[in-house]
Coordinates of N, CA and C (backbone and C1' of nucleotides) in Angstrom, one line a residue:
Chain A
X14 N 25.9 26.7 -25.3 CA 25.8 26.3 -24.1 C 25.8 24.7 -23.9
X15 N 26.9 24.2 -24.7 CA 26.9 22.8 -24.7 C 27.0 22.2 -23.3
X16 N 27.7 22.8 -22.4 CA 28.0 22.4 -21.1 C 26.8 22.1 -20.3
X17 N 25.8 22.7 -20.7 CA 24.5 22.6 -19.8 C 23.6 21.6 -20.5
X18 N 23.9 21.1 -21.6 CA 23.0 20.0 -22.2 C 22.9 18.9 -21.4
X19 N 21.7 18.3 -21.2 CA 21.6 17.0 -20.5 C 22.3 15.8 -21.0
X20 N 22.7 15.0 -20.4 CA 23.5 13.8 -20.8 C 22.8 12.6 -20.5
X21 N 23.0 11.5 -21.0 CA 22.2 10.3 -20.5 C 22.7 9.8 -19.1
X22 N 23.7 10.4 -18.7 CA 24.1 10.1 -17.2 C 23.5 11.1 -16.3
X23 N 23.0 12.1 -16.7 CA 22.3 13.0 -15.8 C 21.2 12.3 -15.0
X24 N 20.9 12.6 -13.9 CA 20.0 12.1 -12.9 C 19.1 13.2 -12.6
X25 N 17.8 12.8 -12.5 CA 16.9 14.0 -12.1 C 17.1 14.3 -10.6
X26 N 17.2 15.5 -10.2 CA 17.4 15.9 -8.9 C 16.3 16.8 -8.5
X27 N 15.3 16.9 -9.4 CA 14.0 17.6 -9.0 C 12.8 16.8 -9.1
X28 N 11.8 16.9 -8.5 CA 10.5 16.2 -8.6 C 9.3 17.1 -8.2
X29 N 8.1 16.5 -8.7 CA 6.9 17.0 -8.3 C 6.2 16.0 -7.8
X30 N 5.6 16.2 -6.6 CA 4.8 15.2 -5.8 C 3.5 15.7 -5.5
X31 N 2.4 14.9 -5.9 CA 1.0 15.4 -5.7 C 0.4 14.6 -4.5
X32 N -0.2 15.5 -3.6 CA -0.9 15.1 -2.5 C -2.2 15.8 -2.4
X33 N -3.2 15.0 -1.9 CA -4.4 15.7 -1.6 C -4.3 16.5 -0.2
X34 N -4.7 17.8 -0.3 CA -4.5 18.7 1.0 C -5.4 18.0 2.0
X35 N -6.4 17.3 1.7 CA -7.3 16.7 2.8 C -6.4 15.7 3.5
X36 N -5.6 15.0 2.7 CA -4.8 13.9 3.3 C -3.5 14.4 4.0
X37 N -2.8 15.2 3.2 CA -1.6 15.7 3.7 C -1.1 17.0 3.0
X38 N -1.6 18.1 3.6 CA -1.3 19.3 2.9 C 0.3 19.7 3.3
X39 N 0.5 20.8 2.6 CA 1.9 21.4 3.1 C 2.1 21.7 4.5
X40 N 0.9 22.4 5.0 CA 0.8 22.8 6.3 C 0.9 21.7 7.3
X41 N 0.3 20.7 6.8 CA 0.3 19.5 7.7 C 1.6 18.8 7.9
X42 N 2.5 19.0 6.8 CA 3.8 18.4 6.7 C 4.7 19.2 7.5
X43 N 4.6 20.6 7.4 CA 5.4 21.5 8.2 C 5.3 21.3 9.7
X44 N 4.0 20.9 10.0 CA 3.7 20.7 11.4 C 4.2 19.4 12.1
X45 N 4.7 18.5 11.2 CA 5.0 17.1 11.7 C 6.4 17.2 12.2
X46 N 6.8 16.2 13.1 CA 8.1 16.3 13.7 C 9.1 16.4 12.5
X47 N 10.1 17.2 12.8 CA 11.2 17.3 11.7 C 10.6 17.9 10.2
X48 N 9.4 18.2 10.4 CA 8.6 18.6 9.3 C 8.7 17.5 8.1
X49 N 8.8 16.3 8.7 CA 8.8 15.1 7.7 C 7.6 14.2 7.8
X50 N 7.2 13.8 6.7 CA 6.2 12.7 6.6 C 6.5 11.7 5.7
X51 N 5.9 10.6 6.0 CA 6.2 9.3 5.2 C 5.2 9.4 3.8
X52 N 5.7 9.4 2.7 CA 4.9 9.4 1.6 C 4.3 8.1 1.2
X53 N 3.2 7.7 1.9 CA 2.8 6.4 1.7 C 1.4 6.6 0.7
X54 N 1.1 5.4 0.2 CA -0.2 5.4 -0.6 C 0.2 5.3 -2.0
X55 N 1.4 5.4 -2.4 CA 1.8 5.3 -3.7 C 1.2 3.9 -4.3
X56 N 0.4 3.9 -5.4 CA 0.1 2.6 -6.0 C 0.0 2.7 -7.4
X57 N 1.0 3.2 -7.9 CA 1.4 3.2 -9.3 C 2.8 2.8 -9.5
X58 N 3.0 1.8 -10.4 CA 4.4 1.2 -10.5 C 5.4 2.2 -11.1
X59 N 5.0 3.0 -12.0 CA 6.1 4.0 -12.3 C 6.4 5.1 -11.2
X60 N 5.5 5.5 -10.5 CA 5.8 6.4 -9.3 C 6.7 5.6 -8.3
X61 N 6.2 4.4 -8.1 CA 7.1 3.5 -7.0 C 8.5 3.5 -7.6
X62 N 8.7 3.2 -8.9 CA 9.9 2.9 -9.4 C 10.9 4.2 -9.2
X63 N 10.2 5.3 -9.4 CA 10.9 6.6 -9.1 C 11.6 6.5 -7.7
X64 N 10.7 6.3 -6.9 CA 11.1 6.2 -5.4 C 12.3 5.4 -5.2
X65 N 12.0 4.1 -6.0 CA 13.0 3.1 -5.6 C 14.4 3.2 -6.2
X66 N 14.2 3.9 -7.5 CA 15.3 3.7 -8.3 C 16.1 5.1 -8.6
X67 N 15.2 6.2 -8.5 CA 15.8 7.5 -8.9 C 15.9 8.6 -7.9
X68 N 15.0 8.5 -6.8 CA 15.0 9.6 -5.9 C 16.0 9.4 -4.8
X69 N 16.7 10.5 -4.5 CA 17.8 10.4 -3.7 C 17.7 11.5 -2.4
X70 N 18.0 11.2 -1.2 CA 17.9 12.2 -0.2 C 18.6 13.5 -0.7
X71 N 17.9 14.6 -0.4 CA 18.3 15.9 -0.9 C 17.8 16.4 -2.2
X72 N 17.1 15.6 -2.9 CA 16.5 16.0 -4.2 C 15.4 17.0 -3.8
X73 N 15.3 17.9 -4.7 CA 14.2 19.0 -4.4 C 12.8 18.4 -4.9
X74 N 11.8 18.9 -4.2 CA 10.3 18.5 -4.4 C 9.5 19.8 -4.4
X75 N 8.8 19.8 -5.5 CA 7.6 20.7 -5.7 C 6.3 20.1 -5.0
X76 N 5.8 20.8 -4.1 CA 4.7 20.0 -3.3 C 3.2 20.5 -3.9
X77 N 2.8 19.6 -4.5 CA 1.5 19.9 -5.4 C 0.2 19.3 -4.4
X78 N -0.8 20.3 -4.5 CA -2.0 20.0 -3.8 C -3.0 19.6 -5.1
X79 N -3.6 18.4 -5.1 CA -4.5 17.9 -6.2 C -5.8 17.5 -5.4
X80 N -6.8 17.4 -6.3 CA -8.1 17.0 -5.9 C -8.7 18.0 -5.1
X81 N -8.5 19.3 -5.3 CA -9.0 20.3 -4.5 C -9.5 21.4 -5.5
X82 N -10.0 22.4 -4.9 CA -10.4 23.6 -5.6 C -9.6 24.4 -6.6
X83 N -8.3 24.5 -5.9 CA -7.2 25.0 -6.8 C -6.0 24.4 -6.7
X84 N -5.9 23.5 -7.7 CA -4.7 22.6 -7.8 C -3.5 23.5 -8.2
X85 N -2.4 23.0 -7.7 CA -1.2 23.8 -7.9 C 0.1 23.4 -6.9
X86 N 1.2 24.3 -7.2 CA 2.3 24.1 -6.3 C 2.0 24.9 -5.0
X87 N 2.1 24.4 -3.9 CA 1.9 25.1 -2.4 C 3.1 25.1 -1.6
X88 N 4.2 24.5 -2.0 CA 5.4 24.4 -1.0 C 6.6 23.8 -1.8
X89 N 7.7 24.0 -1.0 CA 8.9 23.3 -1.4 C 9.4 22.3 -0.4
X90 N 9.8 21.2 -0.8 CA 10.2 20.1 0.1 C 11.6 19.5 -0.3
X91 N 11.9 18.4 0.3 CA 13.2 17.7 -0.2 C 13.1 16.2 0.2
X92 N 13.6 15.4 -0.6 CA 13.6 13.9 -0.2 C 14.5 13.8 0.9
X93 N 13.8 13.1 1.8 CA 14.7 12.8 3.2 C 15.0 11.3 3.3
X94 N 14.7 10.5 2.2 CA 15.4 9.1 2.2 C 14.4 8.2 2.9
X95 N 15.1 7.2 3.5 CA 14.4 6.2 4.3 C 13.5 5.3 3.5
X96 N 13.9 4.9 2.3 CA 13.0 4.1 1.6 C 12.8 2.8 2.3
X97 N 11.4 2.4 2.3 CA 11.1 1.2 3.0 C 9.7 0.7 2.4
X98 N 9.3 -0.4 3.0 CA 7.9 -0.9 2.6 C 6.9 -0.2 3.2
X99 N 5.9 0.1 2.4 CA 4.8 1.0 2.9 C 3.6 0.1 3.5
X100 N 3.4 0.1 5.0 CA 2.8 -0.8 5.6 C 1.3 -0.8 5.4
X101 N 0.7 0.4 4.7 CA -0.8 0.6 4.6 C -1.2 -0.5 3.6
X102 N -0.3 -1.1 2.7 CA -0.6 -2.1 1.7 C -1.2 -3.4 2.3
X103 N -0.9 -3.6 3.7 CA -1.2 -4.9 4.2 C -2.5 -4.7 5.3
X104 N -3.0 -3.6 5.4 CA -4.1 -3.3 6.2 C -5.4 -3.2 5.5
X105 N -6.2 -4.2 5.9 CA -7.5 -4.2 5.2 C -8.4 -3.1 5.4
X106 N -8.3 -2.4 6.5 CA -8.9 -1.2 6.9 C -8.5 0.0 6.2
X107 N -7.3 -0.2 5.6 CA -6.6 1.0 5.1 C -7.2 1.3 3.5
X108 N -7.6 2.6 3.2 CA -8.0 2.9 2.0 C -7.1 2.5 0.8
X109 N -5.7 2.4 1.2 CA -4.8 2.0 0.2 C -4.4 0.7 0.3
X110 N -5.2 -0.3 1.0 CA -4.9 -1.6 1.1 C -4.9 -2.3 -0.2
X111 N -3.9 -3.3 -0.3 CA -3.7 -3.9 -1.6 C -3.7 -5.5 -1.3
X112 N -4.9 -6.1 -1.7 CA -4.9 -7.4 -1.2 C -4.1 -8.4 -1.9
X113 N -3.5 -8.0 -3.1 CA -2.6 -8.8 -3.8 C -1.2 -8.6 -3.3
X114 N -1.0 -7.9 -2.4 CA 0.5 -7.8 -1.8 C 0.6 -8.6 -0.6
X115 N 1.7 -9.1 -0.4 CA 1.9 -9.8 0.9 C 3.3 -9.4 1.7
X116 N 3.3 -9.5 2.8 CA 4.5 -9.1 3.6 C 5.9 -9.8 3.1
X117 N 5.8 -11.1 2.5 CA 6.8 -11.7 2.1 C 7.3 -11.1 0.6
X118 N 6.2 -10.7 0.0 CA 6.7 -10.1 -1.3 C 5.8 -8.8 -1.5
X119 N 6.3 -7.8 -0.8 CA 5.5 -6.4 -0.8 C 5.6 -5.7 -2.2
X120 N 4.6 -5.0 -2.5 CA 4.8 -4.3 -3.8 C 5.1 -2.9 -3.8
X121 N 4.6 -2.4 -2.6 CA 4.7 -0.9 -2.5 C 5.7 -0.2 -1.5
X122 N 6.2 0.8 -1.9 CA 7.3 1.4 -1.0 C 6.8 2.8 -0.7
X123 N 7.6 3.3 0.2 CA 7.4 4.8 0.6 C 8.7 5.4 1.1
X124 N 8.8 6.6 1.2 CA 9.9 7.3 1.7 C 9.5 8.5 2.4
X125 N 10.6 9.2 3.0 CA 10.2 10.4 3.8 C 10.4 11.6 3.0
X126 N 9.5 12.5 3.1 CA 9.6 13.9 2.4 C 9.7 15.0 3.6
X127 N 10.6 15.9 3.4 CA 10.6 16.8 4.5 C 10.2 18.3 3.9
X128 N 9.2 18.8 4.4 CA 8.7 20.2 4.0 C 9.7 21.2 4.4
X129 N 10.0 22.0 3.5 CA 11.0 23.2 3.7 C 10.2 24.5 4.1
X130 N 9.3 24.9 3.0 CA 8.6 26.0 3.3 C 7.3 26.0 2.3
X131 N 6.4 26.9 2.9 CA 5.2 27.0 2.1 C 5.5 28.2 1.0
X132 N 4.8 28.0 -0.2 CA 5.1 29.1 -1.1 C 3.7 29.7 -1.4
X133 N 3.7 30.9 -2.1 CA 2.3 31.4 -2.6 C 1.8 30.3 -3.4
X134 N 0.6 30.2 -3.6 CA 0.1 29.1 -4.7 C 0.5 29.5 -6.1
X135 N 0.9 28.5 -6.6 CA 1.2 28.5 -8.1 C 0.2 27.8 -8.8
X136 N -0.8 28.4 -9.1 CA -1.8 27.6 -9.8 C -1.6 27.2 -11.3
X137 N -2.4 26.2 -11.8 CA -2.1 25.7 -13.1 C -2.2 26.8 -14.2
X138 N -3.2 27.7 -14.1 CA -3.3 28.7 -15.2 C -2.0 29.6 -15.2
X139 N -1.5 29.9 -14.1 CA -0.3 30.6 -14.1 C 0.9 29.9 -14.6
X140 N 1.0 28.7 -14.2 CA 2.1 27.8 -14.7 C 2.1 27.5 -16.2
X141 N 0.9 27.3 -16.7 CA 0.6 27.2 -18.1 C 1.0 28.6 -18.8
X142 N 1.0 29.7 -18.3 CA 1.4 30.8 -18.9 C 2.8 31.0 -19.0
X143 N 3.6 30.2 -18.6 CA 5.1 30.2 -18.5 C 5.7 29.4 -19.6
X144 N 6.3 30.1 -20.6 CA 6.8 29.4 -21.8 C 7.9 28.3 -21.3
X145 N 8.7 28.7 -20.3 CA 9.7 27.7 -19.8 C 9.2 26.5 -19.2
X146 N 7.9 26.4 -18.9 CA 7.2 25.4 -18.3 C 6.4 24.6 -19.3
X147 N 6.5 24.9 -20.5 CA 5.4 24.2 -21.6 C 5.5 22.8 -21.5
X148 N 6.7 22.2 -21.3 CA 7.0 20.8 -21.2 C 6.8 20.0 -19.9
X149 N 6.5 20.9 -19.0 CA 6.4 20.2 -17.7 C 5.4 19.1 -17.6
X150 N 6.0 18.0 -17.0 CA 5.0 16.8 -17.1 C 3.7 16.9 -16.6
X151 N 3.5 17.6 -15.3 CA 2.3 17.6 -14.7 C 1.3 18.6 -15.4
X152 N 1.9 19.3 -16.3 CA 0.9 20.2 -17.1 C 0.4 19.6 -18.5
X153 N 1.0 18.5 -18.8 CA 0.5 17.8 -20.0 C -0.7 17.1 -19.9
X154 N -1.4 17.1 -21.0 CA -2.8 16.6 -21.1 C -2.7 15.2 -20.8
X155 N -3.7 14.7 -19.9 CA -3.7 13.3 -19.5 C -2.9 12.9 -18.5
X156 N -2.1 13.7 -18.1 CA -1.1 13.2 -17.0 C -1.8 12.9 -15.7
X157 N -1.6 11.6 -15.1 CA -2.1 11.4 -13.8 C -1.1 10.9 -12.9
X158 N 0.1 10.8 -13.2 CA 1.1 10.3 -12.4 C 1.4 11.3 -11.2
X159 N 1.4 10.6 -10.0 CA 1.5 11.5 -8.8 C 2.9 11.9 -8.5
X160 N 4.0 11.3 -9.1 CA 5.3 11.7 -8.9 C 5.9 11.9 -10.4
X161 N 6.3 13.1 -10.6 CA 6.9 13.3 -11.9 C 8.3 14.1 -11.9
X162 N 9.2 13.8 -12.8 CA 10.4 14.6 -12.7 C 10.3 15.9 -13.2
X163 N 11.1 16.6 -12.6 CA 11.1 18.3 -13.1 C 12.6 18.5 -13.5
X164 N 12.8 19.2 -14.7 CA 14.1 19.5 -15.0 C 14.5 20.5 -14.3
X165 N 15.9 20.6 -14.4 CA 16.6 21.8 -13.6 C 16.1 23.1 -14.0
X166 N 15.9 23.3 -15.4 CA 15.4 24.5 -16.2 C 14.1 24.9 -15.5
X167 N 13.1 23.7 -15.4 CA 11.8 24.0 -14.9 C 11.8 24.4 -13.5
X168 N 12.7 23.9 -12.6 CA 12.9 24.1 -11.2 C 13.4 25.6 -11.0
X169 N 14.4 26.1 -11.9 CA 14.7 27.4 -12.0 C 13.7 28.3 -12.2
X170 N 12.7 27.9 -13.3 CA 11.7 28.8 -13.6 C 10.7 29.0 -12.6
X171 N 10.5 28.0 -11.8 CA 9.5 27.9 -10.6 C 10.2 29.1 -9.6
X172 N 11.6 28.9 -9.3 CA 12.1 29.8 -8.4 C 12.0 31.2 -8.8
X173 N 12.3 31.4 -10.2 CA 12.2 32.7 -10.7 C 10.7 33.4 -10.4
X174 N 9.8 32.6 -10.7 CA 8.3 32.9 -10.4 C 8.2 33.3 -9.0
X175 N 8.6 32.6 -8.1 CA 8.4 32.9 -6.8 C 9.3 34.1 -6.2
X176 N 10.4 34.3 -6.9 CA 11.1 35.6 -6.6 C 10.5 36.8 -7.0
X177 N 9.9 36.6 -8.3 CA 9.3 37.8 -9.0 C 8.2 38.5 -8.1
X178 N 7.5 37.6 -7.2 CA 6.5 38.2 -6.4 C 6.5 37.4 -5.3
Chain B
dG24 P -22.8 14.6 -7.2 O5' -22.8 14.5 -8.7 C5' -23.6 15.6 -9.2 C4' -22.9 15.6 -10.7 C3' -22.7 14.4 -11.3 O3' -22.9 14.7 -12.8 C1' -20.7 15.7 -11.2
dC25 P -23.1 13.5 -14.0 O5' -22.0 14.0 -14.8 C5' -21.9 15.4 -15.2 C4' -20.8 15.6 -16.3 C3' -20.5 14.4 -17.1 O3' -20.2 15.0 -18.3 C1' -18.6 15.1 -15.8
dC26 P -20.4 14.0 -19.7 O5' -18.7 13.7 -19.9 C5' -17.9 14.9 -20.0 C4' -16.5 14.2 -20.2 C3' -16.3 13.0 -20.6 O3' -15.1 13.0 -21.4 C1' -15.5 12.8 -18.6
dA27 P -15.1 12.6 -23.1 O5' -13.4 13.1 -23.3 C5' -13.0 14.1 -22.9 C4' -11.6 13.9 -22.5 C3' -10.7 12.9 -23.3 O3' -9.5 13.4 -23.4 C1' -10.9 12.1 -21.1
dA28 P -8.4 12.6 -24.4 O5' -7.5 11.9 -23.3 C5' -6.8 12.7 -22.3 C4' -6.3 11.7 -21.3 C3' -5.4 10.6 -22.1 O3' -4.2 10.6 -21.4 C1' -6.9 9.8 -20.3
dC29 P -3.0 9.8 -22.0 O5' -2.8 8.7 -21.0 C5' -2.7 8.8 -19.6 C4' -3.1 7.8 -18.8 C3' -2.4 6.5 -19.3 O3' -1.5 6.1 -18.3 C1' -4.6 6.1 -18.6
dG30 P -0.4 4.9 -18.4 O5' -0.9 3.9 -17.3 C5' -1.1 4.4 -15.9 C4' -1.7 3.3 -15.2 C3' -1.1 1.8 -15.3 O3' -0.9 1.3 -14.0 C1' -3.3 1.7 -16.0
dT31 P -0.4 -0.2 -13.9 O5' -1.7 -1.0 -13.9 C5' -2.6 -0.7 -12.9 C4' -3.9 -1.7 -12.9 C3' -3.3 -3.3 -13.1 O3' -4.2 -3.8 -12.0 C1' -4.8 -2.7 -14.8
dT32 P -3.7 -5.5 -11.8 O5' -5.0 -6.3 -12.3 C5' -6.3 -5.7 -12.2 C4' -7.3 -6.5 -12.9 C3' -7.2 -7.9 -13.1 O3' -8.2 -8.6 -12.8 C1' -7.3 -7.1 -15.2
dG33 P -8.3 -10.1 -12.3 O5' -8.9 -10.7 -13.6 C5' -10.1 -10.2 -14.2 C4' -10.3 -10.8 -15.6 C3' -9.9 -12.4 -15.6 O3' -10.7 -13.2 -16.3 C1' -8.6 -11.2 -17.2
dG34 P -11.2 -14.4 -16.2 O5' -11.9 -14.8 -17.6 C5' -12.9 -13.8 -18.1 C4' -12.6 -13.9 -19.6 C3' -12.7 -15.2 -20.3 O3' -13.5 -15.3 -21.4 C1' -10.8 -14.0 -20.9
dC35 P -13.9 -16.5 -22.0 O5' -12.8 -16.8 -23.4 C5' -13.0 -15.9 -24.4 C4' -11.6 -16.0 -25.1 C3' -11.1 -17.4 -25.5 O3' -11.7 -17.8 -26.8 C1' -9.4 -15.9 -24.9
Chain C
dG25 P 5.2 -12.2 -24.8 O5' 3.8 -12.2 -25.4 C5' 3.6 -12.6 -26.8 C4' 2.3 -12.0 -27.1 C3' 2.0 -10.7 -26.8 O3' 1.3 -10.0 -27.8 C1' 0.3 -11.8 -25.8
dC26 P 1.3 -8.7 -28.2 O5' -0.3 -8.5 -28.6 C5' -0.8 -9.6 -29.5 C4' -2.3 -9.4 -29.3 C3' -3.0 -8.1 -29.3 O3' -4.0 -8.0 -30.1 C1' -3.8 -9.3 -27.3
dC27 P -4.6 -6.6 -30.8 O5' -5.9 -6.4 -29.7 C5' -6.9 -7.3 -29.5 C4' -7.8 -6.9 -28.5 C3' -8.0 -5.4 -28.3 O3' -9.3 -5.2 -27.8 C1' -7.3 -6.3 -26.3
dA28 P -10.3 -4.3 -28.8 O5' -11.7 -4.7 -27.9 C5' -12.1 -5.9 -27.8 C4' -12.7 -6.0 -26.4 C3' -13.7 -4.8 -26.1 O3' -14.8 -5.3 -25.4 C1' -11.9 -5.0 -24.6
dA29 P -15.9 -4.4 -24.9 O5' -15.8 -4.4 -23.4 C5' -15.5 -5.5 -22.6 C4' -15.4 -5.4 -21.2 C3' -16.2 -4.2 -20.6 O3' -16.6 -4.7 -19.2 C1' -13.8 -3.9 -20.2
dC30 P -17.7 -3.8 -18.5 O5' -16.7 -3.3 -17.3 C5' -15.9 -4.3 -16.6 C4' -14.8 -3.6 -15.8 C3' -15.4 -2.2 -15.2 O3' -15.2 -2.6 -13.7 C1' -13.4 -1.8 -16.2
dG31 P -15.8 -1.5 -12.7 O5' -14.4 -0.9 -12.1 C5' -13.3 -1.5 -11.7 C4' -12.2 -0.6 -11.3 C3' -12.7 0.5 -10.4 O3' -11.7 0.6 -9.4 C1' -11.6 1.2 -12.4
dT32 P -11.8 1.8 -8.4 O5' -10.8 2.9 -9.0 C5' -9.5 2.5 -9.2 C4' -8.7 3.6 -9.8 C3' -8.9 4.9 -8.8 O3' -7.6 5.3 -8.5 C1' -9.3 5.4 -11.2
dT33 P -7.4 6.5 -7.6 O5' -6.8 7.6 -8.4 C5' -5.7 7.5 -9.4 C4' -5.7 8.6 -10.3 C3' -5.8 9.9 -9.7 O3' -4.7 10.7 -10.1 C1' -7.5 9.9 -11.3
dG34 P -4.0 11.9 -9.3 O5' -4.8 13.1 -10.0 C5' -4.6 13.4 -11.3 C4' -5.6 14.4 -11.8 C3' -5.9 15.5 -10.7 O3' -5.9 16.8 -11.3 C1' -7.9 14.6 -11.4
dG35 P -5.5 18.1 -10.6 O5' -5.8 19.0 -11.8 C5' -5.4 18.7 -13.2 C4' -6.4 19.0 -14.1 C3' -6.9 20.4 -14.0 O3' -7.2 21.0 -15.2 C1' -8.8 18.9 -13.7
dC36 P -7.5 22.6 -15.5 O5' -8.9 22.6 -15.6 C5' -9.5 22.0 -16.8 C4' -11.1 21.9 -16.5 C3' -11.7 23.4 -16.1 O3' -12.1 24.1 -17.0 C1' -12.7 21.3 -15.1

DNA sequence: GCCAACGTTGGC
DNA sequence: GCCAACGTTGGC
């Protein structure tokens, strides 16, 4: 299967994005106009660079709920584009305020994510039980990144899991 | 609430 | 530019 081997030119077309359900659950996103929400509050350079350099409109997104009783995948979404400066970094009253950022030299970006559908919860324990997902970034020990790349194989394995039940 | 892992900060 | 201290994340 040489033809399916990844090459250096391959670009990630799938992502996993974490959000706390208290702030923005998949249900909240689905209720929004056009089911789209601005993915604001990213304050990590690696995650920002993914948005800036690698994410493109149409890319698939696994919608993860974190910081809750049962973390895991709760929905499917897509990148809707519209990369722009995240205004919350300039607002002292905002929990994501960054005093070291300024409007003439903004640090943080955001883009729109469009929720497509809710899935049954795919919790960590179930995901860890899948050999095809052994390398998945979000399942690695010590992973804290709120945006991680997902391989085409991992994406397919998730779809298979959802179809199986 | 704990704590391991990780990113950031700042003194040197 | 090193690296110890600190703060944060996030599963458990």
